[in-house]
Coordinates of C-alpha atoms and ligand atoms in Angstrom, one line a residue:
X26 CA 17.5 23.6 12.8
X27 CA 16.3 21.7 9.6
X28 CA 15.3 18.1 9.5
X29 CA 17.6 15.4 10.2
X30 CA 17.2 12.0 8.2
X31 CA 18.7 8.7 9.7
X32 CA 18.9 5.2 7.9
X33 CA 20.7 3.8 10.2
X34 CA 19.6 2.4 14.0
X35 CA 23.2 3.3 15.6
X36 CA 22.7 6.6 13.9
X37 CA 19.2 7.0 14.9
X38 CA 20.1 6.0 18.2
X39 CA 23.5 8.3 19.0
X40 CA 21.4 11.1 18.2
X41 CA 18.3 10.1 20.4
X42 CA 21.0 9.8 23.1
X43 CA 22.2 13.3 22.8
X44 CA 18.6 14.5 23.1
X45 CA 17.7 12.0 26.6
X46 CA 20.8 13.4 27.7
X47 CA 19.4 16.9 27.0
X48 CA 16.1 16.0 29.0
X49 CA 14.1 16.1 25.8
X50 CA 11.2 14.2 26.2
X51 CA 10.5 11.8 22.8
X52 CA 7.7 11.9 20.9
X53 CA 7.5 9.7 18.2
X54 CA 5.4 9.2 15.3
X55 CA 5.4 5.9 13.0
X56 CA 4.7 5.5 9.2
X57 CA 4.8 3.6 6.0
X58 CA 5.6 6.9 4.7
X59 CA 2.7 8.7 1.9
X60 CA 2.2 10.7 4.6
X61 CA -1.0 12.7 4.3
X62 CA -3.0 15.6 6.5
X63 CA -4.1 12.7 8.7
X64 CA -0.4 12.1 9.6
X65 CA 0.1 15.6 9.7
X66 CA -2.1 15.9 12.4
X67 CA -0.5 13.0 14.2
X68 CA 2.8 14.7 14.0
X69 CA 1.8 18.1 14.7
X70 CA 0.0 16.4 18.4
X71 CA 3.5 15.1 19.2
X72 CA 5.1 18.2 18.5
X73 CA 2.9 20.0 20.6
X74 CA 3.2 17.6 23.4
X75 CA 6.9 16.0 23.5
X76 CA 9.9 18.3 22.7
X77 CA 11.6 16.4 20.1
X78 CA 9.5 14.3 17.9
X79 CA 10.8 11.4 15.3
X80 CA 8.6 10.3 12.3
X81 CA 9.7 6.9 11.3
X82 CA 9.5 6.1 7.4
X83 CA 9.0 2.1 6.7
X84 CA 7.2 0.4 4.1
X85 CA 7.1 -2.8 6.6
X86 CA 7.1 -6.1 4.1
X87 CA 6.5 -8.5 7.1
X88 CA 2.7 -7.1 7.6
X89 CA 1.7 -7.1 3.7
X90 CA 0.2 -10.6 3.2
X91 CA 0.0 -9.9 -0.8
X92 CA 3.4 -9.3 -2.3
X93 CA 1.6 -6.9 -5.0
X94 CA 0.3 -4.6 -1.7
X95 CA 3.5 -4.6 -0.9
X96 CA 4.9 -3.9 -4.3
X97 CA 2.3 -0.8 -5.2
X98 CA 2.8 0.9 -1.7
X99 CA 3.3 4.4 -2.6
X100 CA 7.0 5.4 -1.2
X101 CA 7.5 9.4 -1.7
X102 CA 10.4 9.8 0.9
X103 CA 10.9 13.5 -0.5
X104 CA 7.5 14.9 0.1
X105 CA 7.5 12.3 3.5
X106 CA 10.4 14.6 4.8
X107 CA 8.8 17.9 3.8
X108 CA 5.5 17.0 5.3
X109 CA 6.8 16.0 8.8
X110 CA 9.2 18.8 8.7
X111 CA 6.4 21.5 8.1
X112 CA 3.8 19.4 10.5
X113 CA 6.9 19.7 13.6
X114 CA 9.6 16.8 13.3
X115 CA 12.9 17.1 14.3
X116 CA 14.0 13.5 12.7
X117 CA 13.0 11.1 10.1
X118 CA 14.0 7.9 10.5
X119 CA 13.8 5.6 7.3
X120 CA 15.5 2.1 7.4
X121 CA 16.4 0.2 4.5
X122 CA 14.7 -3.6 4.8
X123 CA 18.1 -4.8 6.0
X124 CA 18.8 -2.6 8.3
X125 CA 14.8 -3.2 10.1
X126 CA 15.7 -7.5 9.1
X127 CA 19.1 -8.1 8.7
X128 CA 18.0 -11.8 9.2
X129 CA 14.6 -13.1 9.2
X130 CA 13.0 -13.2 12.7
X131 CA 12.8 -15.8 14.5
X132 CA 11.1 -14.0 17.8
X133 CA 7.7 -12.9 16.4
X134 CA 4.9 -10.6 18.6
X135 CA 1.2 -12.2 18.4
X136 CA -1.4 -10.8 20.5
X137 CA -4.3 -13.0 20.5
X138 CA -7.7 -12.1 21.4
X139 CA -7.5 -8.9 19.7
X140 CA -6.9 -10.4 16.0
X141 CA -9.7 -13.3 16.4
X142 CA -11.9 -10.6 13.9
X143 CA -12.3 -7.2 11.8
X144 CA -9.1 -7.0 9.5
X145 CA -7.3 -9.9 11.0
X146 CA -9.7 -12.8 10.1
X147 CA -8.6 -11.5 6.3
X148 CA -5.0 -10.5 6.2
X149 CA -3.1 -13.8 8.3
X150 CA -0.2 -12.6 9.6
X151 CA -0.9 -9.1 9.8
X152 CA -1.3 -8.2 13.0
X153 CA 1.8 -10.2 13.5
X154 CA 4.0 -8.1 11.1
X155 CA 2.4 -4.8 12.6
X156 CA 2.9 -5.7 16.0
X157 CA 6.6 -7.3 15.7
X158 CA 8.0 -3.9 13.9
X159 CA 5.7 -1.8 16.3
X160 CA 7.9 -3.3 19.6
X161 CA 11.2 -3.0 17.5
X162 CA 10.8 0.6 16.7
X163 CA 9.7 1.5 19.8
X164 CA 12.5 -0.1 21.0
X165 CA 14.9 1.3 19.4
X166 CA 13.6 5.0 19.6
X167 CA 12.2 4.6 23.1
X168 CA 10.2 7.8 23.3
X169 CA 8.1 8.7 26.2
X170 CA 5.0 8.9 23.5
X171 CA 4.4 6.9 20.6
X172 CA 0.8 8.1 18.6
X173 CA -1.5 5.8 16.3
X174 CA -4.4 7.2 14.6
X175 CA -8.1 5.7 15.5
X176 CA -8.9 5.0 11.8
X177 CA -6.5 1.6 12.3
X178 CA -8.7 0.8 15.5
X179 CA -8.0 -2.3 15.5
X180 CA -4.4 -1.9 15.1
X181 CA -4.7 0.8 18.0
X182 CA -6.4 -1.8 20.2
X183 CA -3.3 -4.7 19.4
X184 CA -0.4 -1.7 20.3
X185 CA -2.2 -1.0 23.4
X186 CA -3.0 -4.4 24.5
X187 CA 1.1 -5.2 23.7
X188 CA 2.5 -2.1 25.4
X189 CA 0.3 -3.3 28.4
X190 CA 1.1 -6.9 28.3
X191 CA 4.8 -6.7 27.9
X192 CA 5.2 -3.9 30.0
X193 CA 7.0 -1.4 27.3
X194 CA 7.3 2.0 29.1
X195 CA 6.3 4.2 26.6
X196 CA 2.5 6.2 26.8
X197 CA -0.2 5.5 23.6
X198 CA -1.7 8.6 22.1
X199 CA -4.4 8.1 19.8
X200 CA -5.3 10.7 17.8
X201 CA -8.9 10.9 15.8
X202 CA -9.5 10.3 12.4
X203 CA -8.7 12.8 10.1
X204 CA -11.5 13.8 7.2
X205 CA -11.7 14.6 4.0
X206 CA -14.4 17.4 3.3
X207 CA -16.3 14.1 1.5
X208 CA -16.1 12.6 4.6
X209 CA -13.6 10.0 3.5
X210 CA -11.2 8.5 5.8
X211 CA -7.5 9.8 5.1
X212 CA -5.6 7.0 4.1
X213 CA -2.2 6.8 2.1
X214 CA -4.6 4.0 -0.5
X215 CA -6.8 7.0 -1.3
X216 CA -4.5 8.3 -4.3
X217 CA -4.7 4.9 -5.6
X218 CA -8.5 5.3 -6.2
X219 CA -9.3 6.1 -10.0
X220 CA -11.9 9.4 -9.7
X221 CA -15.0 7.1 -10.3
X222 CA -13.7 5.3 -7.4
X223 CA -13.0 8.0 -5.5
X224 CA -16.1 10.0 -5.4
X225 CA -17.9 6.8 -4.0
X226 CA -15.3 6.4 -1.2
X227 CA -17.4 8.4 0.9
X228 CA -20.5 5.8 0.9
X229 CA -18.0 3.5 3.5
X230 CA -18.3 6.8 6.2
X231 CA -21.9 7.1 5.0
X232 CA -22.8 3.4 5.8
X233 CA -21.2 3.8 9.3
X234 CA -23.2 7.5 9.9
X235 CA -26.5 4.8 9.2
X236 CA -25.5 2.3 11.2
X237 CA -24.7 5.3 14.5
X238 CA -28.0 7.1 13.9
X239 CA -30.0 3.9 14.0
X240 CA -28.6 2.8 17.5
X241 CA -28.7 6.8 18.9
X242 CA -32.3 5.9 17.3
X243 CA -32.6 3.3 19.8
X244 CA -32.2 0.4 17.9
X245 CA -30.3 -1.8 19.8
X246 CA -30.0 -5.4 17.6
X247 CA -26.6 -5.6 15.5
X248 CA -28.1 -7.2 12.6
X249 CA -30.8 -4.7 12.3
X250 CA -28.5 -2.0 12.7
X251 CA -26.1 -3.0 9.9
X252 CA -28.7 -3.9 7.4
X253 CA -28.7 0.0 7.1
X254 CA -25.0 0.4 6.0
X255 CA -26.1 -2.6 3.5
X256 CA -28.9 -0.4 2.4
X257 CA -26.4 2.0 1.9
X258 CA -24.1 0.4 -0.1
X259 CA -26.7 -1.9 -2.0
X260 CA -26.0 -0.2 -5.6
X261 CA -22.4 0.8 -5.3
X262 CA -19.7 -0.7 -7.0
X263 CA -18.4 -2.0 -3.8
X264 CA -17.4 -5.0 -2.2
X265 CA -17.5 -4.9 1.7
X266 CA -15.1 -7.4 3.3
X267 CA -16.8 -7.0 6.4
X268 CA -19.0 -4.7 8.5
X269 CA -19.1 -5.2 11.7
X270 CA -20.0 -4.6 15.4
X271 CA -17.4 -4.7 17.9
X272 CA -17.0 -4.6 21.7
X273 CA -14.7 -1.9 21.9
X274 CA -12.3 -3.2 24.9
X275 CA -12.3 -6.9 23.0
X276 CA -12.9 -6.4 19.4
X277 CA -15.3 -9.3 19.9
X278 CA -18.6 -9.0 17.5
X279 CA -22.0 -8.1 19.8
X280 CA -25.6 -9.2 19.0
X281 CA -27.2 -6.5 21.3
X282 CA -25.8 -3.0 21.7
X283 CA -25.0 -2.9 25.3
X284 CA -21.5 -2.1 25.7
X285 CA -19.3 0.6 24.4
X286 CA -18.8 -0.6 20.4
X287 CA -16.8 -0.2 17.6
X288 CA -18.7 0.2 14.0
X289 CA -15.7 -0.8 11.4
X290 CA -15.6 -1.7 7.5
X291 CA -13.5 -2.8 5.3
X292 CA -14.2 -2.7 1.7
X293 CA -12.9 -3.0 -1.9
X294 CA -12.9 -0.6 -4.3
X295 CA -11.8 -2.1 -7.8
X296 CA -8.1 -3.5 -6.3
X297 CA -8.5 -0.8 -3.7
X298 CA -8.7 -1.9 0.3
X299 CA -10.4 0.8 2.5
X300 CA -11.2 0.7 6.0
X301 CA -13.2 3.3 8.4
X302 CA -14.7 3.2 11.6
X303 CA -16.6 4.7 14.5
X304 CA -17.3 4.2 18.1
X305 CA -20.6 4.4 19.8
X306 CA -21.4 4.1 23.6
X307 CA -24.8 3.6 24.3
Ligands
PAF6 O1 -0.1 2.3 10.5 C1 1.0 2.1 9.9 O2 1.4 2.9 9.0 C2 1.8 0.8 10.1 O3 1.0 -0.3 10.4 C3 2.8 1.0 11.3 C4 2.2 1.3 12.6 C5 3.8 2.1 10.9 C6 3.7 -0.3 11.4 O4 4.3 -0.6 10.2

């Protein structure tokens, strides 16, 4: 059977009913659509592990603190459809702004600890936007699984730590970063990057790869560790928002390495926001 698209939630949800009622387990997949190979590979885990499995398609205006993000999102519902159809999706569902907000909220999600650093001390109200559409989607698909890629960690870390708190039955899957041969981090904001740009993308992964060798190297201070990424990055045209050195189960920044941590940047690239990451245990 081919694809079916849905824009509407009672839609969406007559058909998800049919399916329960079928004893299909849900899988279910969500996106601001340009979906790439790294959503490809999240699609094609969902497929493999749930029998029906739903890619969502929603450019979500509540998490974009800059209304020009917002504006120059890439939407390319066609190709969306194509992609998750050859990667294993039974359904796309892709709301229109009213049908996701018919009214501005008033009930808002904010889960606290979590977004104290990392991407959250720069975009206000992200984590916010991300986490109120995450617990309305899942809501209204209810799937058994729900999978987020490890590139957003920190956005992985806030879905976990909401599903846990508020008791939302549905199971996390997090799937790992997906590379270009470059080593650049799949991202939907890569085909914004002009091709100067773009072939210096890579020094972001490169940085972190510094920063992991040094501590597998022994080093175990976090200011000593990142002056390698620095060293890195010293003569790229580059402007790093923040590199830093996370607890992993807190997202709280570390001075010595003794815990399980989280290497993550965020960087600019001409008007271009990237982000990457990697985990290190010692
Ligand atoms: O990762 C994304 O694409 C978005 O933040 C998400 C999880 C679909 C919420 O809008």
């Amino acid at each position: 059977m081919s694809i079916r698209i849905f824009q509407t939630i009672a839609e969406l949800r007559t058909a998800l009913q049919t399916e329960r009622m079928a004893g299909r387990s849900i899988g279910f997949v969500p996106t601001m659509g340009a979906l790439h190979a790294g959503h490809a590979r999240l699609i094609e885990t969902s497929a493999r592990e749930c029998d029906i499995t739903i890619v969502s398609v929603f450019v979500n205006p509540t998490q974009f603190n800059v209304q020009s993000d917002f504006d120059r999102y890439p939407r390319t519902l066609e190709t969306d459809v194509s992609l998750s159809e050859s990667a294993g999706a039974a359904i796309v569902f892709a709301p229109s702004d009213k049908e996701m907000y018919p009214e501005p909220l008033d009930a808002h999600v904010d889960v606290d600890r979590l977004t104290e650093h990392l991407c959250a001390a720069f975009r206000p109200g992200h984590f916010r936007g991300v986490a109120t559409v995450v617990l309305k989607l899942l809501n209204i698909v209810q799937p058994a699984r729900a999978y987020f890629g490890e590139k957003d960690a920190q956005q992985l870390a806030v879905i976990r730590r909401l599903v846990a708190d508020l008791n939302v039955p549905v199971e996390i899957s997090a799937v790992p970063t997906v590379r270009e041969a470059d080593g650049l981090a799949m991202s939907s904001r890569n085909r914004r990057l002009p091709a100067e740009e773009r072939r210096i993308a890579p020094l972001l992964y490169e940085a972190l790869l510094g920063v992991k060798k040094a501590l597998l190297e022994g080093e175990n201070d976090a200011q000593n560790a990142k002056k390698v990424a620095f060293s890195v990055l010293e003569n790229a045209p580059i402007r790093v928002e923040y590199l830093e050195i996370v607890d992993s189960r807190d997202l709280q920044p570390v001075q010595k390495i003794n815990v399980p941590v989280l290497i993550a940047i965020a960087a600019w690239l001409g008007d271009t926001r990237l982000i990457d990451n990697l985990t290190y245990t010692p």
